[in-house]
Amino acid sequence: MLSNACKYTIRSMLYLALYTDETKKIGVKKIAEDLDTPQPFLAKLLQQLTRSKLVSSTKGPNGGFFLSKKNKEKSVWDIIKSIDGTEKFSQCFLGLSKCDDENPCPVHSIVTPFKQRILEDFRDKTILQWAEEIKKSGTVLSLRDFDAFKE
Amino acid sequence: MLSNACKYTIRSMLYLALYTDETKKIGVKKIAEDLDTPQPFLAKLLQQLTRSKLVSSTKGPNGGFFLSKKNKEKSVWDIIKSIDGTEKFSQCFLGLSKCDDENPCPVHSIVTPFKQRILEDFRDKTILQWAEEIKKSGTVLSLRDFDAFKE
DNA sequence: TAAGTAAAAGATGTATTTGTCTTTTAATTA
DNA sequence: TAATTAAAAGACAAATACATCTTTTACTTA
Ligand code: FES
Ligand code: FES
């Protein structure tokens, strides 16, 4: 469903939403370590998100990536649009050239409700809302033990 | 979730379940046309399934692929195991190195019920059962207009 | 203003997936 | 048994996804 690239960036965005703001930035190296992702690859992806105005960055000492207030109003759907594109979400699970209710494939009625449910979250919730829910629910962005404020 | 290869083969297997048996065989050319899949690629995949004893075939005039009674007792899960492998179904939707209830990612609680639901169908229903349900429900394996018994 | 730091940019490399093409083997039938 | 048909097998080609490396640019601070 999602490419590795997209998985890395979604988790990075949520991580940045939780641990950064205009005054607190984090470099790729630390992000990649904390989230267990390939560092140079993630750097490329974050650059792309920066170009699409989804994340902010500054160079030099104490520089790094962060999410501004505005960045935090974006949705996961915006990330997906920027990295993977959204075609996969409208495609048939079994590869029919079109997925619709008129000519459903045998799994259409199982897959469609799920897609709608997850799409709802991806499109309608802001990154900030995601971050708040993560804090409340105790869900995780990495299985690695890390402290975002260390060093 | 599923590779193109796997999508092609699943639809082919269901197609073969519907329109073939020990006495009625169909060649790759027709299958690929009816299902709108790349013909030589599908041929490769069907060969693989033949090696894994999931489909039957005979060479020569009036030869082709078909599903024996035994073949029709197999599951979609068996196809997936043969073509894609099953790892993807146990992996985290957001790319955590492990997907479990102990350390769930933010979408775990949405994705897991869906995965279990579809897995249930893939594992527990036989190809024959799928075929029967397809006949009853009128779901389709192709958007192309075809007649399996023509020519 | 020089040294150091970290992102940006671009070139490059590798693996996997997807797909094709050609030759061989097996079955049928005339 | 020769001609024909269709799958089997294997080599090959292209596209995409995944990932790294090197150089450049911008910012900070001593
Ligand atoms: S038609 Fe296959 S998932 Fe909708
Ligand atoms: S932990 Fe992410 S889907 Fe289960």
GROMACS .gro file of C-alpha atoms (C1' of nucleotides) in nm, chain D:
model
   30
  333DT     C1'    1   0.543  -4.082  -3.816
  334DA     C1'    2   0.533  -3.596  -3.952
  335DA     C1'    3   0.306  -3.166  -3.863
  336DT     C1'    4   0.095  -2.895  -3.535
  337DT     C1'    5  -0.012  -2.713  -3.101
  338DA     C1'    6   0.067  -2.542  -2.647
  339DA     C1'    7   0.318  -2.544  -2.217
  340DA     C1'    8   0.808  -2.543  -1.998
  341DA     C1'    9   1.240  -2.344  -1.947
  342DG     C1'   10   1.577  -2.014  -1.956
  343DA     C1'   11   1.803  -1.598  -2.112
  344DC     C1'   12   1.736  -1.133  -2.154
  345DA     C1'   13   1.549  -0.627  -2.114
  346DA     C1'   14   1.325  -0.231  -1.894
  347DA     C1'   15   1.129   0.024  -1.522
  348DT     C1'   16   1.093   0.129  -1.063
  349DA     C1'   17   1.216   0.138  -0.590
  350DC     C1'   18   1.571   0.170  -0.276
  351DA     C1'   19   1.980   0.355  -0.126
  352DT     C1'   20   2.453   0.585  -0.106
  353DC     C1'   21   2.820   0.920  -0.197
  354DT     C1'   22   3.020   1.361  -0.313
  355DT     C1'   23   3.004   1.840  -0.372
  356DT     C1'   24   2.785   2.277  -0.284
  357DT     C1'   25   2.535   2.615  -0.025
  358DA     C1'   26   2.381   2.850   0.382
  359DC     C1'   27   2.398   2.947   0.852
  360DT     C1'   28   2.631   3.000   1.324
  361DT     C1'   29   2.970   3.121   1.639
  362DA     C1'   30   3.419   3.184   1.807
   0.00000   0.00000   0.00000
